[in-house]
mmCIF file of C-alpha atoms in Angstrom:
data_model
loop_
_atom_site.group_PDB
_atom_site.id
_atom_site.type_symbol
_atom_site.label_atom_id
_atom_site.label_comp_id
_atom_site.label_asym_id
_atom_site.label_seq_id
_atom_site.Cartn_x
_atom_site.Cartn_y
_atom_site.Cartn_z
ATOM 1 C CA MET A 1 6.356 25.549 -5.190
ATOM 2 C CA GLU A 2 6.691 23.087 -8.017
ATOM 3 C CA SER A 3 4.359 23.115 -10.996
ATOM 4 C CA ASN A 4 1.711 20.435 -11.404
ATOM 5 C CA GLN A 5 3.569 19.179 -14.442
ATOM 6 C CA THR A 6 6.829 18.684 -12.543
ATOM 7 C CA CYS A 7 4.974 16.894 -9.775
ATOM 8 C CA PHE A 8 3.205 14.650 -12.275
ATOM 9 C CA ARG A 9 6.504 13.706 -13.884
ATOM 10 C CA ARG A 10 8.044 12.962 -10.533
ATOM 11 C CA GLY A 11 5.037 10.794 -9.769
ATOM 12 C CA VAL A 12 5.529 8.885 -13.019
ATOM 13 C CA ARG A 13 9.158 8.272 -12.097
ATOM 14 C CA ASP A 14 8.305 6.988 -8.614
ATOM 15 C CA GLY A 15 5.417 4.995 -10.073
ATOM 16 C CA MET A 16 7.725 2.900 -12.302
ATOM 17 C CA PRO A 17 8.999 0.519 -9.614
ATOM 18 C CA ILE A 18 5.435 0.303 -8.296
ATOM 19 C CA ALA A 19 4.199 -0.703 -11.744
ATOM 20 C CA LEU A 20 6.828 -3.453 -12.013
ATOM 21 C CA GLY A 21 6.004 -4.848 -8.598
ATOM 22 C CA TYR A 22 2.280 -4.559 -9.301
ATOM 23 C CA PHE A 23 2.632 -6.488 -12.516
ATOM 24 C CA ALA A 24 4.236 -9.395 -10.688
ATOM 25 C CA VAL A 25 1.765 -9.402 -7.800
ATOM 26 C CA ALA A 26 -1.242 -8.952 -10.091
ATOM 27 C CA PHE A 27 -0.002 -11.793 -12.264
ATOM 28 C CA THR A 28 -0.249 -14.215 -9.354
ATOM 29 C CA LEU A 29 -3.616 -12.680 -8.467
ATOM 30 C CA GLY A 30 -4.786 -13.415 -12.014
ATOM 31 C CA ILE A 31 -4.070 -17.088 -11.485
ATOM 32 C CA ALA A 32 -6.402 -17.031 -8.464
ATOM 33 C CA ALA A 33 -9.002 -15.147 -10.522
ATOM 34 C CA ARG A 34 -8.928 -17.780 -13.235
ATOM 35 C CA ASN A 35 -9.526 -20.486 -10.651
ATOM 36 C CA ALA A 36 -12.571 -18.522 -9.451
ATOM 37 C CA GLY A 37 -14.028 -18.510 -12.966
ATOM 38 C CA PHE A 38 -13.193 -14.919 -13.924
ATOM 39 C CA SER A 39 -12.364 -14.180 -17.563
ATOM 40 C CA ALA A 40 -9.200 -12.158 -18.246
ATOM 41 C CA LEU A 41 -11.344 -9.084 -18.903
ATOM 42 C CA GLN A 42 -13.408 -9.534 -15.744
ATOM 43 C CA ALA A 43 -10.296 -10.026 -13.631
ATOM 44 C CA MET A 44 -8.708 -6.911 -15.128
ATOM 45 C CA VAL A 45 -11.827 -4.838 -14.405
ATOM 46 C CA GLU A 46 -11.866 -6.214 -10.857
ATOM 47 C CA SER A 47 -8.243 -5.102 -10.447
ATOM 48 C CA LEU A 48 -8.733 -1.679 -12.013
ATOM 49 C CA THR A 49 -11.729 -0.940 -9.795
ATOM 50 C CA ASN A 50 -10.579 -2.530 -6.519
ATOM 51 C CA ASN A 51 -6.838 -1.780 -6.428
ATOM 52 C CA ALA A 52 -6.204 -4.096 -3.521
ATOM 53 C CA SER A 53 -4.261 -7.336 -3.510
ATOM 54 C CA ALA A 54 -5.594 -8.799 -0.257
ATOM 55 C CA GLY A 55 -9.119 -7.554 -0.916
ATOM 56 C CA GLU A 56 -9.187 -8.970 -4.436
ATOM 57 C CA TYR A 57 -7.683 -12.231 -3.327
ATOM 58 C CA ALA A 58 -10.446 -12.512 -0.722
ATOM 59 C CA VAL A 59 -13.083 -11.821 -3.388
ATOM 60 C CA PHE A 60 -11.655 -14.443 -5.739
ATOM 61 C CA SER A 61 -11.509 -17.103 -3.063
ATOM 62 C CA LEU A 62 -15.042 -16.295 -1.829
ATOM 63 C CA VAL A 63 -16.459 -16.409 -5.337
ATOM 64 C CA SER A 64 -14.797 -19.728 -6.051
ATOM 65 C CA ALA A 65 -16.281 -21.014 -2.784
ATOM 66 C CA GLY A 66 -19.718 -19.935 -3.996
ATOM 67 C CA ALA A 67 -20.226 -17.158 -1.421
ATOM 68 C CA GLY A 68 -23.120 -14.709 -1.621
ATOM 69 C CA TYR A 69 -22.999 -11.008 -2.511
ATOM 70 C CA TRP A 70 -23.264 -9.876 1.105
ATOM 71 C CA GLU A 71 -20.366 -12.007 2.174
ATOM 72 C CA VAL A 72 -18.251 -10.490 -0.567
ATOM 73 C CA ALA A 73 -19.255 -6.970 0.494
ATOM 74 C CA VAL A 74 -18.371 -7.581 4.148
ATOM 75 C CA MET A 75 -15.103 -9.323 3.332
ATOM 76 C CA THR A 76 -14.072 -6.474 1.013
ATOM 77 C CA LEU A 77 -14.772 -4.055 3.850
ATOM 78 C CA VAL A 78 -12.685 -6.019 6.348
ATOM 79 C CA ALA A 79 -9.785 -6.760 4.009
ATOM 80 C CA ASN A 80 -9.558 -3.119 2.915
ATOM 81 C CA ALA A 81 -10.264 -1.388 6.229
ATOM 82 C CA ARG A 82 -6.659 -0.221 6.503
ATOM 83 C CA TYR A 83 -7.234 2.081 3.536
ATOM 84 C CA LEU A 84 -9.683 3.976 5.725
ATOM 85 C CA LEU A 85 -6.789 4.826 8.047
ATOM 86 C CA MET A 86 -4.524 5.706 5.144
ATOM 87 C CA SER A 87 -7.159 8.007 3.675
ATOM 88 C CA CYS A 88 -7.499 9.718 7.072
ATOM 89 C CA ALA A 89 -3.738 10.304 7.131
ATOM 90 C CA LEU A 90 -3.797 11.528 3.513
ATOM 91 C CA SER A 91 -6.623 13.962 4.315
ATOM 92 C CA GLN A 92 -4.112 15.753 6.573
ATOM 93 C CA LYS A 93 -1.404 15.648 3.925
ATOM 94 C CA LEU A 94 -3.528 17.547 1.396
ATOM 95 C CA ALA A 95 -3.910 21.298 1.707
ATOM 96 C CA PRO A 96 -7.206 22.018 3.538
ATOM 97 C CA ASP A 97 -8.547 23.919 0.509
ATOM 98 C CA THR A 98 -7.990 21.028 -1.908
ATOM 99 C CA PRO A 99 -11.159 20.813 -4.048
ATOM 100 C CA LEU A 100 -13.492 17.841 -3.664
ATOM 101 C CA VAL A 101 -12.799 16.570 -7.186
ATOM 102 C CA HIS A 102 -9.103 16.124 -6.355
ATOM 103 C CA ARG A 103 -9.980 14.418 -3.086
ATOM 104 C CA MET A 104 -12.235 12.007 -4.943
ATOM 105 C CA LEU A 105 -9.576 11.275 -7.569
ATOM 106 C CA VAL A 106 -6.757 10.789 -5.048
ATOM 107 C CA ALA A 107 -9.061 8.401 -3.138
ATOM 108 C CA TYR A 108 -9.443 6.132 -6.153
ATOM 109 C CA ASP A 109 -6.072 4.444 -5.883
ATOM 110 C CA VAL A 110 -5.139 4.652 -2.200
ATOM 111 C CA THR A 111 -3.050 1.482 -2.021
ATOM 112 C CA ASP A 112 -0.174 0.574 0.282
ATOM 113 C CA GLU A 113 2.326 1.723 -2.339
ATOM 114 C CA ILE A 114 0.604 4.816 -3.733
ATOM 115 C CA PHE A 115 -0.130 5.890 -0.176
ATOM 116 C CA GLY A 116 3.510 5.269 0.722
ATOM 117 C CA VAL A 117 4.970 7.493 -1.982
ATOM 118 C CA SER A 118 2.259 10.136 -1.549
ATOM 119 C CA ILE A 119 2.873 10.458 2.183
ATOM 120 C CA ALA A 120 6.630 10.725 1.495
ATOM 121 C CA PHE A 121 6.028 13.753 -0.758
ATOM 122 C CA PRO A 122 7.754 16.744 0.857
ATOM 123 C CA GLY A 123 5.321 19.150 2.530
ATOM 124 C CA ARG A 124 1.717 19.259 1.334
ATOM 125 C CA LEU A 125 0.756 16.641 -1.212
ATOM 126 C CA ASN A 126 0.221 17.924 -4.734
ATOM 127 C CA PRO A 127 -2.505 15.593 -6.132
ATOM 128 C CA TRP A 128 -0.765 15.624 -9.516
ATOM 129 C CA TYR A 129 2.146 13.731 -8.010
ATOM 130 C CA THR A 130 -0.254 10.946 -7.015
ATOM 131 C CA TYR A 131 -1.872 11.021 -10.479
ATOM 132 C CA GLY A 132 1.553 10.584 -12.075
ATOM 133 C CA ALA A 133 2.327 7.536 -9.942
ATOM 134 C CA VAL A 134 -1.139 6.086 -10.555
ATOM 135 C CA SER A 135 -0.905 6.643 -14.315
ATOM 136 C CA VAL A 136 1.879 4.057 -14.580
ATOM 137 C CA ALA A 137 1.072 1.845 -11.580
ATOM 138 C CA LEU A 138 -2.586 1.210 -12.418
ATOM 139 C CA PRO A 139 -1.930 -0.128 -15.951
ATOM 140 C CA GLY A 140 0.739 -2.421 -14.488
ATOM 141 C CA TRP A 141 -1.800 -3.697 -11.986
ATOM 142 C CA GLY A 142 -4.560 -4.221 -14.547
ATOM 143 C CA LEU A 143 -2.379 -5.789 -17.235
ATOM 144 C CA GLY A 144 -0.679 -8.037 -14.702
ATOM 145 C CA THR A 145 -4.053 -9.446 -13.686
ATOM 146 C CA PHE A 146 -5.113 -9.814 -17.329
ATOM 147 C CA PHE A 147 -2.002 -11.768 -18.265
ATOM 148 C CA GLY A 148 -2.180 -13.773 -15.048
ATOM 149 C CA VAL A 149 -5.525 -15.151 -16.216
ATOM 150 C CA ALA A 150 -4.535 -15.411 -19.875
ATOM 151 C CA ALA A 151 -1.013 -16.795 -19.531
ATOM 152 C CA GLY A 152 -1.395 -18.757 -16.310
ATOM 153 C CA SER A 153 1.953 -19.840 -15.006
ATOM 154 C CA ALA A 154 4.035 -18.882 -18.042
ATOM 155 C CA LEU A 155 6.230 -16.483 -16.034
ATOM 156 C CA PRO A 156 8.966 -18.435 -14.227
ATOM 157 C CA ALA A 157 8.354 -18.686 -10.478
ATOM 158 C CA ARG A 158 11.849 -17.370 -9.824
ATOM 159 C CA LEU A 159 11.082 -14.140 -11.659
ATOM 160 C CA VAL A 160 7.767 -13.665 -9.840
ATOM 161 C CA SER A 161 9.564 -14.311 -6.555
ATOM 162 C CA ALA A 162 12.207 -11.664 -7.303
ATOM 163 C CA LEU A 163 9.719 -9.064 -8.536
ATOM 164 C CA SER A 164 7.411 -9.525 -5.577
ATOM 165 C CA VAL A 165 9.931 -8.099 -3.086
ATOM 166 C CA GLY A 166 10.232 -4.869 -5.065
ATOM 167 C CA LEU A 167 7.178 -3.530 -3.248
ATOM 168 C CA TYR A 168 8.732 -4.214 0.130
ATOM 169 C CA GLY A 169 11.929 -2.548 -1.036
ATOM 170 C CA MET A 170 9.901 0.571 -1.709
ATOM 171 C CA PHE A 171 8.387 0.453 1.749
ATOM 172 C CA LEU A 172 11.909 0.306 3.169
ATOM 173 C CA ALA A 173 12.949 3.314 1.099
ATOM 174 C CA ILE A 174 10.017 5.214 2.618
ATOM 175 C CA ILE A 175 10.327 4.257 6.302
ATOM 176 C CA VAL A 176 14.093 3.963 6.771
ATOM 177 C CA PRO A 177 15.275 7.550 6.039
ATOM 178 C CA PRO A 178 12.870 9.127 8.613
ATOM 179 C CA ALA A 179 13.839 6.366 11.066
ATOM 180 C CA ARG A 180 17.427 7.471 10.689
ATOM 181 C CA LYS A 181 16.507 11.010 11.687
ATOM 182 C CA SER A 182 14.109 10.197 14.519
ATOM 183 C CA ARG A 183 14.731 7.684 17.281
ATOM 184 C CA VAL A 184 11.024 7.453 17.985
ATOM 185 C CA ILE A 185 10.305 6.384 14.399
ATOM 186 C CA LEU A 186 13.241 3.973 14.414
ATOM 187 C CA ALA A 187 11.911 2.354 17.584
ATOM 188 C CA LEU A 188 8.401 2.280 16.127
ATOM 189 C CA VAL A 189 9.603 0.527 12.980
ATOM 190 C CA LEU A 190 11.443 -2.115 15.003
ATOM 191 C CA VAL A 191 8.487 -2.611 17.362
ATOM 192 C CA SER A 192 6.185 -2.925 14.346
ATOM 193 C CA PHE A 193 8.444 -5.539 12.762
ATOM 194 C CA ALA A 194 8.488 -7.563 15.969
ATOM 195 C CA ALA A 195 4.756 -7.223 16.634
ATOM 196 C CA SER A 196 3.908 -8.172 13.062
ATOM 197 C CA PHE A 197 6.130 -11.225 13.290
ATOM 198 C CA LEU A 198 4.597 -12.351 16.587
ATOM 199 C CA ALA A 199 1.035 -11.658 15.424
ATOM 200 C CA GLY A 200 1.666 -13.751 12.336
ATOM 201 C CA ARG A 201 2.808 -16.603 14.526
ATOM 202 C CA TRP A 202 0.015 -16.526 17.062
ATOM 203 C CA ALA A 203 -3.044 -15.071 15.404
ATOM 204 C CA LEU A 204 -3.203 -17.280 12.359
ATOM 205 C CA ALA A 205 -6.996 -17.166 12.312
ATOM 206 C CA ALA A 206 -7.184 -13.410 11.690
ATOM 207 C CA PRO A 207 -6.953 -12.419 8.024
ATOM 208 C CA PRO A 208 -3.780 -10.383 7.262
ATOM 209 C CA GLY A 209 -5.829 -7.238 6.581
ATOM 210 C CA VAL A 210 -7.353 -7.345 10.055
ATOM 211 C CA ARG A 211 -3.968 -7.992 11.606
ATOM 212 C CA THR A 212 -2.452 -5.015 9.823
ATOM 213 C CA ILE A 213 -5.146 -2.635 10.949
ATOM 214 C CA ALA A 214 -5.197 -3.903 14.550
ATOM 215 C CA LEU A 215 -1.427 -3.572 14.913
ATOM 216 C CA THR A 216 -1.400 -0.176 13.201
ATOM 217 C CA VAL A 217 -4.061 1.240 15.507
ATOM 218 C CA VAL A 218 -2.553 -0.132 18.725
ATOM 219 C CA ILE A 219 1.071 0.814 18.022
ATOM 220 C CA SER A 220 0.324 4.238 16.496
ATOM 221 C CA LEU A 221 -2.017 5.120 19.334
ATOM 222 C CA ALA A 222 0.545 4.111 21.950
ATOM 223 C CA ALA A 223 3.155 6.227 20.163
ATOM 224 C CA ALA A 224 0.753 9.182 19.929
ATOM 225 C CA VAL A 225 0.143 9.074 23.682
ATOM 226 C CA LEU A 226 3.778 8.478 24.674
ATOM 227 C CA PHE A 227 5.444 10.736 22.095
ATOM 228 C CA PRO A 228 2.949 13.382 20.954
ATOM 229 C CA VAL A 229 4.154 15.312 17.940
ATOM 230 C CA ASP A 230 4.998 18.965 18.495
ATOM 231 C CA PRO A 231 1.991 20.886 17.082
ATOM 232 C CA ALA A 232 4.203 23.628 15.664
ATOM 233 C CA GLY A 233 6.861 21.304 14.328
ATOM 234 C CA THR A 234 4.567 18.782 12.640
ATOM 235 C CA GLU A 235 4.669 20.600 9.352
ATOM 236 C CA GLU A 236 8.479 20.586 9.222
ATOM 237 C CA VAL A 237 9.027 16.955 10.133
ATOM 238 C CA ALA A 238 5.977 15.588 8.307
ATOM 239 C CA PRO A 239 6.868 12.424 6.397
ATOM 240 C CA MET B 1 -24.884 -19.388 -11.097
ATOM 241 C CA LYS B 2 -24.175 -15.950 -9.646
ATOM 242 C CA ASN B 3 -23.211 -13.037 -11.834
ATOM 243 C CA ILE B 4 -19.487 -12.263 -11.728
ATOM 244 C CA TRP B 5 -20.029 -8.698 -12.919
ATOM 245 C CA LEU B 6 -22.229 -8.087 -9.880
ATOM 246 C CA TYR B 7 -19.455 -9.326 -7.587
ATOM 247 C CA ILE B 8 -17.085 -6.904 -9.310
ATOM 248 C CA LEU B 9 -19.522 -4.027 -8.915
ATOM 249 C CA ILE B 10 -20.057 -4.734 -5.198
ATOM 250 C CA SER B 11 -16.382 -5.116 -4.330
ATOM 251 C CA ALA B 12 -15.512 -2.006 -6.372
ATOM 252 C CA GLY B 13 -18.195 0.051 -4.629
ATOM 253 C CA VAL B 14 -17.147 -1.006 -1.146
ATOM 254 C CA SER B 15 -13.446 -0.466 -1.927
ATOM 255 C CA TYR B 16 -14.040 3.066 -3.194
ATOM 256 C CA LEU B 17 -16.336 4.082 -0.340
ATOM 257 C CA ILE B 18 -13.696 3.073 2.217
ATOM 258 C CA ARG B 19 -11.135 5.278 0.508
ATOM 259 C CA VAL B 20 -13.185 8.286 -0.439
ATOM 260 C CA THR B 21 -15.110 8.797 2.820
ATOM 261 C CA PRO B 22 -12.226 10.133 4.960
ATOM 262 C CA LEU B 23 -10.723 12.170 2.118
ATOM 263 C CA ALA B 24 -14.034 13.774 1.231
ATOM 264 C CA LEU B 25 -15.267 14.351 4.784
ATOM 265 C CA ILE B 26 -12.146 15.431 6.694
ATOM 266 C CA ARG B 27 -11.690 18.795 5.022
ATOM 267 C CA ARG B 28 -10.028 20.658 7.850
ATOM 268 C CA GLU B 29 -6.813 20.254 9.678
ATOM 269 C CA ILE B 30 -7.262 18.121 12.787
ATOM 270 C CA THR B 31 -6.222 20.134 15.856
ATOM 271 C CA ASN B 32 -6.420 17.421 18.523
ATOM 272 C CA ARG B 33 -2.810 16.699 19.374
ATOM 273 C CA THR B 34 -3.171 12.987 20.089
ATOM 274 C CA LEU B 35 -5.177 12.409 16.922
ATOM 275 C CA ARG B 36 -2.665 14.402 14.881
ATOM 276 C CA SER B 37 0.206 12.404 16.367
ATOM 277 C CA PHE B 38 -1.677 9.177 15.717
ATOM 278 C CA LEU B 39 -2.138 10.009 12.034
ATOM 279 C CA TYR B 40 1.485 11.136 11.858
ATOM 280 C CA TYR B 41 2.720 7.743 13.048
ATOM 281 C CA VAL B 42 0.233 5.617 11.059
ATOM 282 C CA PRO B 43 2.232 5.514 7.788
ATOM 283 C CA TYR B 44 5.460 4.312 9.398
ATOM 284 C CA VAL B 45 3.768 1.706 11.546
ATOM 285 C CA THR B 46 1.503 0.349 8.838
ATOM 286 C CA LEU B 47 4.266 0.121 6.214
ATOM 287 C CA ALA B 48 6.601 -1.533 8.727
ATOM 288 C CA VAL B 49 3.925 -4.035 9.763
ATOM 289 C CA MET B 50 3.319 -4.930 6.116
ATOM 290 C CA THR B 51 7.030 -5.247 5.269
ATOM 291 C CA PHE B 52 8.093 -7.744 7.905
ATOM 292 C CA PRO B 53 7.834 -10.691 7.985
ATOM 293 C CA ALA B 54 6.024 -10.513 4.609
ATOM 294 C CA ILE B 55 9.258 -9.811 2.694
ATOM 295 C CA VAL B 56 10.737 -13.063 4.017
ATOM 296 C CA GLU B 57 7.573 -15.008 3.195
ATOM 297 C CA ALA B 58 7.143 -13.616 -0.325
ATOM 298 C CA THR B 59 10.230 -15.296 -1.709
ATOM 299 C CA GLN B 60 10.713 -18.961 -2.492
ATOM 300 C CA SER B 61 13.709 -19.083 -0.177
ATOM 301 C CA PRO B 62 13.310 -17.201 3.134
ATOM 302 C CA LEU B 63 17.057 -16.507 3.135
ATOM 303 C CA ALA B 64 16.683 -14.526 -0.087
ATOM 304 C CA GLY B 65 13.960 -12.388 1.470
ATOM 305 C CA ALA B 66 16.002 -11.807 4.613
ATOM 306 C CA LEU B 67 19.053 -10.727 2.624
ATOM 307 C CA ALA B 68 16.880 -8.455 0.473
ATOM 308 C CA LEU B 69 15.564 -6.866 3.664
ATOM 309 C CA ALA B 70 19.085 -6.283 4.963
ATOM 310 C CA ALA B 71 20.386 -4.905 1.668
ATOM 311 C CA GLY B 72 17.325 -2.717 1.119
ATOM 312 C CA ALA B 73 17.429 -1.310 4.655
ATOM 313 C CA LEU B 74 21.141 -0.553 4.372
ATOM 314 C CA LEU B 75 20.774 1.192 1.027
ATOM 315 C CA ALA B 76 17.764 3.185 2.246
ATOM 316 C CA TRP B 77 19.720 4.169 5.379
ATOM 317 C CA ARG B 78 22.411 5.569 3.109
ATOM 318 C CA GLY B 79 19.868 7.589 1.179
ATOM 319 C CA GLY B 80 19.173 5.304 -1.780
ATOM 320 C CA SER B 81 16.225 6.315 -3.961
ATOM 321 C CA LEU B 82 12.895 4.492 -4.060
ATOM 322 C CA PHE B 83 13.731 2.908 -7.390
ATOM 323 C CA ALA B 84 17.260 1.905 -6.405
ATOM 324 C CA VAL B 85 16.138 0.225 -3.191
ATOM 325 C CA ALA B 86 13.340 -1.659 -4.978
ATOM 326 C CA VAL B 87 15.680 -2.852 -7.733
ATOM 327 C CA VAL B 88 18.393 -3.931 -5.295
ATOM 328 C CA CYS B 89 15.874 -5.972 -3.302
ATOM 329 C CA CYS B 90 14.671 -7.720 -6.468
ATOM 330 C CA GLY B 91 18.248 -8.295 -7.617
ATOM 331 C CA VAL B 92 19.333 -9.795 -4.300
ATOM 332 C CA VAL B 93 16.416 -12.237 -4.319
ATOM 333 C CA PHE B 94 17.058 -13.233 -7.926
ATOM 334 C CA LEU B 95 20.780 -13.877 -7.335
ATOM 335 C CA VAL B 96 20.338 -15.681 -4.016
ATOM 336 C CA GLU B 97 17.643 -17.932 -5.444
ATOM 337 C CA LEU B 98 19.884 -18.723 -8.398
ATOM 338 C CA ALA B 99 22.617 -19.747 -5.979
ATOM 339 C CA VAL B 100 20.617 -21.880 -3.529
#
């Protein structure tokens, strides 16, 4: 059992690449925020309280289109619905006796990346690991948005392009090692790649957030029915 | 003119509610085997769905994204750390886009 301090430090370490990637993504988000009439401060607060690239992008484009408050509320719900699934999965990763205050704090920054590293934590998740990752990732996210509004397109496009794949690199580092150990997970990853590619081609009308959640539910459910996880072994092979 | 701070408040509230509801309400271990298996597979599927083809579309040149995917997957297969894989992907894109 590692101490909270060790876990926090490990979280900070794993949060570094997230912070770099966040800065780049948030920077481009800031440009969209500026077009929607947000000040640098407003855009940063939006980022620090929403923690969602697709969701925030949807808000910025709706606001610039003059949408009403209800529309923004519904769109935020749809664009961020996948975090509901991630929080469900995280609820099983925490020890059942985890106090409510930790649950509420962990919930604050459930993003694709923070979720990814948290779920990859060996065994039960120590919330302090997540706090460590968030403590560096969140400032990167907020500052990136701030400078995106303030500095516009000062960062060369080539640099933004390179930094933006860092997040996907992290996803690979999370899904590939378990896929190497389990054929079911390897097949699932490949099926997910293919399905995501095809859905992107054919279902252009659906927003990416909706696509992600629909594919996740269908593929995971099919896998759960076809390859149920051994109840006794779940703990050992948990991601 | 609508109030931007109100938009921020609304989107922040909705975003947090989505995240906190399952974590606050599901306090016990789920015993249903199918549901457990479903939640076990969710992370892999959702991260995979978000990675491809997005990684190829995020870069200015699709070739750079594709090579980053290949290099990142290979390094991760060989046990590369989170940071190493992320940095290699960025590096590959930067170099390929310099070259093309």
